[in-house]
PDB file of C-alpha atoms in Angstrom:
ATOM      1  CA  UNK Q 198     -25.655 -42.894   4.652  1.00  0.00           C
ATOM      2  CA  UNK Q 199     -28.748 -39.769   5.084  1.00  0.00           C
ATOM      3  CA  UNK Q 200     -29.056 -36.445   4.195  1.00  0.00           C
ATOM      4  CA  UNK Q 201     -28.785 -35.712   7.563  1.00  0.00           C
ATOM      5  CA  UNK Q 202     -25.448 -37.057   8.165  1.00  0.00           C
ATOM      6  CA  UNK Q 203     -24.143 -35.850   5.118  1.00  0.00           C
ATOM      7  CA  UNK Q 204     -24.964 -31.615   5.865  1.00  0.00           C
ATOM      8  CA  UNK Q 205     -23.800 -32.062   9.167  1.00  0.00           C
ATOM      9  CA  UNK Q 206     -19.996 -33.591   7.567  1.00  0.00           C
ATOM     10  CA  UNK Q 207     -20.230 -30.335   5.261  1.00  0.00           C
ATOM     11  CA  UNK Q 208     -21.464 -28.435   7.911  1.00  0.00           C
ATOM     12  CA  UNK Q 209     -18.102 -29.947  10.122  1.00  0.00           C
ATOM     13  CA  UNK Q 210     -15.644 -29.248   6.887  1.00  0.00           C
ATOM     14  CA  UNK Q 211     -16.546 -25.131   6.270  1.00  0.00           C
ATOM     15  CA  UNK Q 212     -16.415 -24.759  10.446  1.00  0.00           C
ATOM     16  CA  UNK Q 213     -12.799 -26.277   9.841  1.00  0.00           C
ATOM     17  CA  UNK Q 214     -11.622 -24.138   7.349  1.00  0.00           C
ATOM     18  CA  UNK Q 215     -13.190 -21.230   8.503  1.00  0.00           C
ATOM     19  CA  UNK Q 216     -11.381 -22.228  11.703  1.00  0.00           C
ATOM     20  CA  UNK Q 217      -8.072 -22.636   9.517  1.00  0.00           C
ATOM     21  CA  UNK Q 218      -8.728 -19.447   8.234  1.00  0.00           C
ATOM     22  CA  UNK Q 219      -8.701 -17.536  11.771  1.00  0.00           C
ATOM     23  CA  UNK Q 220      -6.125 -18.910  12.877  1.00  0.00           C
ATOM     24  CA  UNK Q 221      -3.754 -18.116  10.333  1.00  0.00           C
ATOM     25  CA  UNK Q 222      -5.279 -14.919  10.627  1.00  0.00           C
ATOM     26  CA  UNK Q 223      -4.139 -14.629  14.045  1.00  0.00           C
ATOM     27  CA  UNK Q 224      -1.097 -15.972  12.904  1.00  0.00           C
ATOM     28  CA  UNK Q 225      -0.265 -13.665  10.637  1.00  0.00           C
ATOM     29  CA  UNK Q 226      -0.637 -10.670  13.029  1.00  0.00           C
ATOM     30  CA  UNK Q 227       1.393 -12.346  15.381  1.00  0.00           C
ATOM     31  CA  UNK Q 228       4.002 -12.392  13.068  1.00  0.00           C
ATOM     32  CA  UNK Q 229       6.401  -9.136  14.248  1.00  0.00           C
ATOM     33  CA  UNK Q 230       9.168  -9.377  11.310  1.00  0.00           C
ATOM     34  CA  UNK Q 231       6.866 -10.234   8.576  1.00  0.00           C
ATOM     35  CA  UNK Q 232       4.650  -6.897  10.055  1.00  0.00           C
ATOM     36  CA  UNK Q 233       7.558  -5.130  10.407  1.00  0.00           C
ATOM     37  CA  UNK Q 234       9.210  -6.269   6.661  1.00  0.00           C
ATOM     38  CA  UNK Q 235       5.467  -4.846   5.629  1.00  0.00           C
ATOM     39  CA  UNK Q 236       5.923  -1.661   7.103  1.00  0.00           C
ATOM     40  CA  UNK Q 237       9.107  -1.009   5.738  1.00  0.00           C
ATOM     41  CA  UNK Q 238       7.874  -1.671   2.203  1.00  0.00           C
ATOM     42  CA  UNK Q 239       5.233   0.569   2.600  1.00  0.00           C
ATOM     43  CA  UNK Q 240       7.117   4.152   3.623  1.00  0.00           C
ATOM     44  CA  UNK Q 241       9.986   2.980   1.726  1.00  0.00           C
ATOM     45  CA  UNK Q 242       6.767   3.215  -1.462  1.00  0.00           C
ATOM     46  CA  UNK Q 243       5.709   6.140  -0.176  1.00  0.00           C
ATOM     47  CA  UNK Q 244       8.533   7.958  -0.017  1.00  0.00           C
ATOM     48  CA  UNK Q 245       9.967   6.882  -3.278  1.00  0.00           C
ATOM     49  CA  UNK Q 246       5.983   8.370  -3.991  1.00  0.00           C
ATOM     50  CA  UNK Q 247       6.110  11.604  -2.044  1.00  0.00           C
ATOM     51  CA  UNK Q 248       9.166  12.344  -0.981  1.00  0.00           C
ATOM     52  CA  UNK Q 249       8.638  15.837  -0.431  1.00  0.00           C
ATOM     53  CA  UNK Q 250       5.982  15.173   2.602  1.00  0.00           C
ATOM     54  CA  UNK Q 251       8.667  13.229   4.140  1.00  0.00           C
ATOM     55  CA  UNK Q 252      11.246  16.255   4.023  1.00  0.00           C
ATOM     56  CA  UNK Q 253       8.291  18.301   5.637  1.00  0.00           C
ATOM     57  CA  UNK Q 254       7.537  16.161   8.422  1.00  0.00           C
ATOM     58  CA  UNK Q 255      10.997  15.601   9.321  1.00  0.00           C
ATOM     59  CA  UNK Q 256      11.419  19.066   9.561  1.00  0.00           C
ATOM     60  CA  UNK Q 257       8.423  20.417  11.148  1.00  0.00           C
ATOM     61  CA  UNK Q 258       9.113  17.165  13.292  1.00  0.00           C
ATOM     62  CA  UNK Q 259      12.643  18.406  14.613  1.00  0.00           C
ATOM     63  CA  UNK Q 260      11.600  22.172  14.785  1.00  0.00           C
ATOM     64  CA  UNK Q 261       8.653  21.274  17.337  1.00  0.00           C
ATOM     65  CA  UNK Q 262      10.999  18.907  19.266  1.00  0.00           C
ATOM     66  CA  UNK Q 263      13.294  22.019  19.218  1.00  0.00           C
ATOM     67  CA  UNK Q 264      10.961  24.097  20.884  1.00  0.00           C
ATOM     68  CA  UNK Q 265      10.246  21.308  23.649  1.00  0.00           C
ATOM     69  CA  UNK Q 266      13.839  21.379  24.427  1.00  0.00           C
ATOM     70  CA  UNK Q 267      14.423  24.453  25.114  1.00  0.00           C
ATOM     71  CA  UNK Q 268      11.336  25.303  27.124  1.00  0.00           C
ATOM     72  CA  UNK Q 269      12.350  22.667  29.029  1.00  0.00           C
ATOM     73  CA  UNK Q 270      15.749  24.103  29.412  1.00  0.00           C
ATOM     74  CA  UNK Q 271      14.631  27.532  29.920  1.00  0.00           C
ATOM     75  CA  UNK Q 272      12.265  26.356  32.503  1.00  0.00           C
ATOM     76  CA  UNK Q 273      14.825  24.567  34.164  1.00  0.00           C
ATOM     77  CA  UNK Q 274      17.169  26.997  34.475  1.00  0.00           C
ATOM     78  CA  UNK Q 275      15.037  29.245  35.706  1.00  0.00           C
ATOM     79  CA  UNK Q 276      14.182  27.553  38.659  1.00  0.00           C
ATOM     80  CA  UNK Q 277      17.719  27.386  39.292  1.00  0.00           C
TER      81      UNK Q 277
END
């Protein structure tokens, strides 16, 4: 075989490997269960590392929710 043929075969083989890697990456991104497990693991790790930040976020989120609900209820009561 000629050098050109060998180079072409090598190029095709590399391209095939790149395509396989791309398809595998897309498959990983579309795997909802695996993604959810990763997110949950990250959440648990972060919660163990900085529990105070999560408590603060929960408290602030609850307070904001209460203010919004109170405002909506008052506005509806005002309108009759």
